[in-house]
Amino acid sequence: MRKPKLLHAMSVTTSLTAPVDSLKKLGLTSFENVHYQLSPDQLTEQAVQRGDGVLNDTGALLINTGKYTGRSPKDKFTVKDALTENTVHWNDFNIPFEEKYFLQLKEKMLVHLSGEELWVRDCYACAEEAYRLKIRVINENPWSNLFCYNMFIRPEEKDLENFEPEWHIIQAPSFKADPAVDGTRAENFAVISFIHKTILIGGTGYTGEMKKGIFTILNFVLPTKAGVLSMHCSANMGDAGDTAIFFGLSGTGKTTLSADPNRRLIGDDEHGWTKDSVFNFEGGCYAKCIDLSEEKEREIFNAIRPGALVENVTFIEGTKTIDFSSKKITENTRVSYPLSFISNALEPSIGKTPKNIFFLTCDAYGVLPPISKLTAGQAMYQFISGYTAKVAGTEAGVTEPKSTFSACFGAPFLPLHPAQYAEMLGKKIEETKVHVWLVNTGWSGGAYGTGHRMKLGYTRAMITAALEGKLDNVNYEAHPVFGMMMPVECPGVPAEILNPRNTWADKAAYDAMAKNLAGQFVHNFEKYASGANEEILAAAPKL
Ligand code: ATP
Ligand code: MN
């Protein structure tokens, strides 16, 4: 028997009928089992009833995404056609796909889905109405649809009457491609067609493919058609209306550091910068759960409640309490929730022109300073480089740092040449005189193995100091190899950790590691050097 609360939720949405005509046009043939625009309560209840998921002791829905617990960049394709042939920067992340295979896959997917129980949701991307993208998502299970409710912008009921979607996401984890005839690499795929305005996702249940699919589209459309700089960054705003944005690759701290109870959250991952605003593309956050604790990340911890969708976590044995330390299924455990689950989230998610930009890097070599100030040239050099270093396991079970250079801190999601985004950012830095900081949220006191990760509390204190102008009137020293300016003092942070060399017991080892990392930067930059001006080239580390 249904709980009364859910009956109520049901009655709220009964006025919404599935847009059958337009689904027919899309190519679906059967509509008896289409659930349209269900509420989070209903989706959660259905997921539990179907045995897709369970509730934890705080009422969030826990599911497993299946074989894939992360994105699969090698299986993400873009249809090469008249629109994209000469505009998309074809590379390892923008892999060309023939239109005939796209059409064939779409057809097969629609056949696969017809007659099945489906969950359809209409939603938006882009908080700024002028750039709003109308999206219709078609899922084959309720929790994937809950993800879309959480992550995209939720239309009001009145906006649904004449909702004409511009883009479609057709997502069917149970549909497997046949690489021999479908043009894919494997049975899983995410294919984007800019002409057909459709994203096809099959063979994988990893929800993040949907959000990063839309992000990829916006990274094409906004800079080319609207003159808006699209960015892989989080954003928040102080009481005085001062906006800060935080660029960084995965795991560097965008979500963690933007959820600051003393500031209004704009968004945790994807934003656009217009001539006078910064706006969120999304309606929710997608936070990492590994080692999540109430003490260190209260805002995110408290977001794990009814309506939240928690992926690939396990319980502490014999309880319904999530074991956040467990990597049993994956290290990439995640939770999605609407922005409003963070206290102080800004609504609508639109801030003013940024006063501060933070480039976050998680430097597992322990070389880069925990906070430093960049000149415009250094900022461009760092933006184009897009450096972070992960801790990578090797066969012998030994772990060591492995660098990643990902242009504009987001190469996997950028259809255009990085120079196009870099040029736009360069102009904005020049025009707005925004302060640019580099923050190393990674290792201190030695590389991974010897040192330790920077205390989250210290990183937060450094960012707060920068935001409050407390680093404006302190002395700085230049990093001898990388050149960025390191403050010699910072409120709430021991002065001796501000210069990374001080924190290494073995200074010669630090110097050698700094030289090694500088060499990696220089080598990586070779491919961009011909397109970079004097000022940017002068910001290269000195070998
Ligand atoms: P993604 O693009 O994959 O969403 P992200 O940039 O949003 O990645 P976060 O989700 O914020 O990354 O992950 C940062 C992780 O590092 C969190 O699990 C956080 O607890 C941990 N962490 C540890 N020390 C620090 C630190 N000093 N600063 C920031 N994060 C830290
Ligand atoms: Mn994030």
mmCIF file with all atom_site columns, C-alpha atoms in Angstrom, residues 159-235:
data_model
loop_
_atom_site.group_PDB
_atom_site.id
_atom_site.type_symbol
_atom_site.label_atom_id
_atom_site.label_alt_id
_atom_site.label_comp_id
_atom_site.label_asym_id
_atom_site.label_entity_id
_atom_site.label_seq_id
_atom_site.pdbx_PDB_ins_code
_atom_site.Cartn_x
_atom_site.Cartn_y
_atom_site.Cartn_z
_atom_site.occupancy
_atom_site.B_iso_or_equiv
_atom_site.pdbx_formal_charge
_atom_site.auth_seq_id
_atom_site.auth_comp_id
_atom_site.auth_asym_id
_atom_site.auth_atom_id
_atom_site.pdbx_PDB_model_num
ATOM 1  C CA . ASP A 1 159 ? 5.984  26.098 -18.545 1.00 0.00 ? 159 ASP A CA 1
ATOM 2  C CA . LEU A 1 160 ? 5.294  22.484 -19.426 1.00 0.00 ? 160 LEU A CA 1
ATOM 3  C CA . GLU A 1 161 ? 2.085  23.055 -21.369 1.00 0.00 ? 161 GLU A CA 1
ATOM 4  C CA . ASN A 1 162 ? 3.843  24.220 -24.487 1.00 0.00 ? 162 ASN A CA 1
ATOM 5  C CA . PHE A 1 163 ? 7.252  22.747 -23.813 1.00 0.00 ? 163 PHE A CA 1
ATOM 6  C CA . GLU A 1 164 ? 8.957  22.151 -27.139 1.00 0.00 ? 164 GLU A CA 1
ATOM 7  C CA . PRO A 1 165 ? 12.271 20.462 -26.432 1.00 0.00 ? 165 PRO A CA 1
ATOM 8  C CA . GLU A 1 166 ? 15.210 21.610 -28.471 1.00 0.00 ? 166 GLU A CA 1
ATOM 9  C CA . TRP A 1 167 ? 17.523 18.772 -27.407 1.00 0.00 ? 167 TRP A CA 1
ATOM 10 C CA . HIS A 1 168 ? 16.831 15.129 -26.556 1.00 0.00 ? 168 HIS A CA 1
ATOM 11 C CA . ILE A 1 169 ? 18.784 12.762 -24.387 1.00 0.00 ? 169 ILE A CA 1
ATOM 12 C CA . ILE A 1 170 ? 17.875 9.155  -25.030 1.00 0.00 ? 170 ILE A CA 1
ATOM 13 C CA . GLN A 1 171 ? 19.499 7.067  -22.333 1.00 0.00 ? 171 GLN A CA 1
ATOM 14 C CA . ALA A 1 172 ? 19.138 3.289  -22.200 1.00 0.00 ? 172 ALA A CA 1
ATOM 15 C CA . PRO A 1 173 ? 21.700 1.502  -20.019 1.00 0.00 ? 173 PRO A CA 1
ATOM 16 C CA . SER A 1 174 ? 20.268 -1.885 -21.034 1.00 0.00 ? 174 SER A CA 1
ATOM 17 C CA . PHE A 1 175 ? 20.713 -1.224 -24.742 1.00 0.00 ? 175 PHE A CA 1
ATOM 18 C CA . LYS A 1 176 ? 24.040 -2.560 -25.982 1.00 0.00 ? 176 LYS A CA 1
ATOM 19 C CA . ALA A 1 177 ? 25.593 -1.547 -29.267 1.00 0.00 ? 177 ALA A CA 1
ATOM 20 C CA . ASP A 1 178 ? 27.192 -4.069 -31.555 1.00 0.00 ? 178 ASP A CA 1
ATOM 21 C CA . PRO A 1 179 ? 30.596 -2.594 -32.399 1.00 0.00 ? 179 PRO A CA 1
ATOM 22 C CA . ALA A 1 180 ? 30.807 -4.744 -35.508 1.00 0.00 ? 180 ALA A CA 1
ATOM 23 C CA . VAL A 1 181 ? 27.854 -2.965 -37.135 1.00 0.00 ? 181 VAL A CA 1
ATOM 24 C CA . ASP A 1 182 ? 27.144 0.182  -35.079 1.00 0.00 ? 182 ASP A CA 1
ATOM 25 C CA . GLY A 1 183 ? 30.395 2.100  -35.482 1.00 0.00 ? 183 GLY A CA 1
ATOM 26 C CA . THR A 1 184 ? 31.121 2.130  -31.743 1.00 0.00 ? 184 THR A CA 1
ATOM 27 C CA . ARG A 1 185 ? 34.256 0.937  -29.955 1.00 0.00 ? 185 ARG A CA 1
ATOM 28 C CA . ALA A 1 186 ? 32.368 -1.181 -27.426 1.00 0.00 ? 186 ALA A CA 1
ATOM 29 C CA . GLU A 1 187 ? 28.809 -1.925 -26.356 1.00 0.00 ? 187 GLU A CA 1
ATOM 30 C CA . ASN A 1 188 ? 28.598 1.322  -24.391 1.00 0.00 ? 188 ASN A CA 1
ATOM 31 C CA . PHE A 1 189 ? 28.511 4.737  -26.051 1.00 0.00 ? 189 PHE A CA 1
ATOM 32 C CA . ALA A 1 190 ? 27.557 8.384  -25.750 1.00 0.00 ? 190 ALA A CA 1
ATOM 33 C CA . VAL A 1 191 ? 26.995 9.951  -29.149 1.00 0.00 ? 191 VAL A CA 1
ATOM 34 C CA . ILE A 1 192 ? 26.231 13.639 -29.723 1.00 0.00 ? 192 ILE A CA 1
ATOM 35 C CA . SER A 1 193 ? 24.674 14.933 -32.933 1.00 0.00 ? 193 SER A CA 1
ATOM 36 C CA . PHE A 1 194 ? 24.598 18.731 -33.142 1.00 0.00 ? 194 PHE A CA 1
ATOM 37 C CA . ILE A 1 195 ? 22.440 18.645 -36.263 1.00 0.00 ? 195 ILE A CA 1
ATOM 38 C CA . HIS A 1 196 ? 19.870 16.223 -34.853 1.00 0.00 ? 196 HIS A CA 1
ATOM 39 C CA . LYS A 1 197 ? 20.226 17.841 -31.424 1.00 0.00 ? 197 LYS A CA 1
ATOM 40 C CA . THR A 1 198 ? 20.263 14.496 -29.720 1.00 0.00 ? 198 THR A CA 1
ATOM 41 C CA . ILE A 1 199 ? 22.521 12.665 -27.285 1.00 0.00 ? 199 ILE A CA 1
ATOM 42 C CA . LEU A 1 200 ? 22.310 8.875  -27.392 1.00 0.00 ? 200 LEU A CA 1
ATOM 43 C CA . ILE A 1 201 ? 23.616 7.034  -24.346 1.00 0.00 ? 201 ILE A CA 1
ATOM 44 C CA . GLY A 1 202 ? 23.595 3.261  -24.199 1.00 0.00 ? 202 GLY A CA 1
ATOM 45 C CA . GLY A 1 203 ? 25.317 0.351  -22.500 1.00 0.00 ? 203 GLY A CA 1
ATOM 46 C CA . THR A 1 204 ? 26.235 2.430  -19.447 1.00 0.00 ? 204 THR A CA 1
ATOM 47 C CA . GLY A 1 205 ? 24.152 3.462  -16.453 1.00 0.00 ? 205 GLY A CA 1
ATOM 48 C CA . TYR A 1 206 ? 26.637 6.071  -15.256 1.00 0.00 ? 206 TYR A CA 1
ATOM 49 C CA . THR A 1 207 ? 24.459 9.128  -14.789 1.00 0.00 ? 207 THR A CA 1
ATOM 50 C CA . GLY A 1 208 ? 27.312 11.595 -15.203 1.00 0.00 ? 208 GLY A CA 1
ATOM 51 C CA . GLU A 1 209 ? 27.306 10.884 -18.963 1.00 0.00 ? 209 GLU A CA 1
ATOM 52 C CA . MET A 1 210 ? 24.005 12.791 -19.220 1.00 0.00 ? 210 MET A CA 1
ATOM 53 C CA . LYS A 1 211 ? 25.197 15.882 -17.393 1.00 0.00 ? 211 LYS A CA 1
ATOM 54 C CA . LYS A 1 212 ? 28.552 16.033 -19.146 1.00 0.00 ? 212 LYS A CA 1
ATOM 55 C CA . GLY A 1 213 ? 26.787 15.429 -22.483 1.00 0.00 ? 213 GLY A CA 1
ATOM 56 C CA . ILE A 1 214 ? 24.754 18.609 -22.052 1.00 0.00 ? 214 ILE A CA 1
ATOM 57 C CA . PHE A 1 215 ? 27.868 20.413 -20.822 1.00 0.00 ? 215 PHE A CA 1
ATOM 58 C CA . THR A 1 216 ? 29.661 19.443 -24.045 1.00 0.00 ? 216 THR A CA 1
ATOM 59 C CA . ILE A 1 217 ? 26.820 20.860 -26.107 1.00 0.00 ? 217 ILE A CA 1
ATOM 60 C CA . LEU A 1 218 ? 26.889 24.158 -24.241 1.00 0.00 ? 218 LEU A CA 1
ATOM 61 C CA . ASN A 1 219 ? 30.656 24.360 -24.650 1.00 0.00 ? 219 ASN A CA 1
ATOM 62 C CA . PHE A 1 220 ? 30.015 24.374 -28.385 1.00 0.00 ? 220 PHE A CA 1
ATOM 63 C CA . VAL A 1 221 ? 26.899 26.507 -28.593 1.00 0.00 ? 221 VAL A CA 1
ATOM 64 C CA . LEU A 1 222 ? 27.579 29.302 -26.099 1.00 0.00 ? 222 LEU A CA 1
ATOM 65 C CA . PRO A 1 223 ? 31.022 30.499 -27.259 1.00 0.00 ? 223 PRO A CA 1
ATOM 66 C CA . THR A 1 224 ? 30.220 30.228 -30.968 1.00 0.00 ? 224 THR A CA 1
ATOM 67 C CA . LYS A 1 225 ? 26.614 31.443 -31.087 1.00 0.00 ? 225 LYS A CA 1
ATOM 68 C CA . ALA A 1 226 ? 26.241 33.650 -28.030 1.00 0.00 ? 226 ALA A CA 1
ATOM 69 C CA . GLY A 1 227 ? 29.713 34.989 -27.251 1.00 0.00 ? 227 GLY A CA 1
ATOM 70 C CA . VAL A 1 228 ? 29.445 33.472 -23.776 1.00 0.00 ? 228 VAL A CA 1
ATOM 71 C CA . LEU A 1 229 ? 32.499 31.832 -22.229 1.00 0.00 ? 229 LEU A CA 1
ATOM 72 C CA . SER A 1 230 ? 31.539 28.373 -20.982 1.00 0.00 ? 230 SER A CA 1
ATOM 73 C CA . MET A 1 231 ? 33.656 27.066 -18.123 1.00 0.00 ? 231 MET A CA 1
ATOM 74 C CA . HIS A 1 232 ? 34.331 23.896 -16.146 1.00 0.00 ? 232 HIS A CA 1
ATOM 75 C CA . CYS A 1 233 ? 34.203 25.637 -12.795 1.00 0.00 ? 233 CYS A CA 1
ATOM 76 C CA . SER A 1 234 ? 32.193 26.094 -9.621  1.00 0.00 ? 234 SER A CA 1
ATOM 77 C CA . ALA A 1 235 ? 31.019 29.505 -8.451  1.00 0.00 ? 235 ALA A CA 1
#
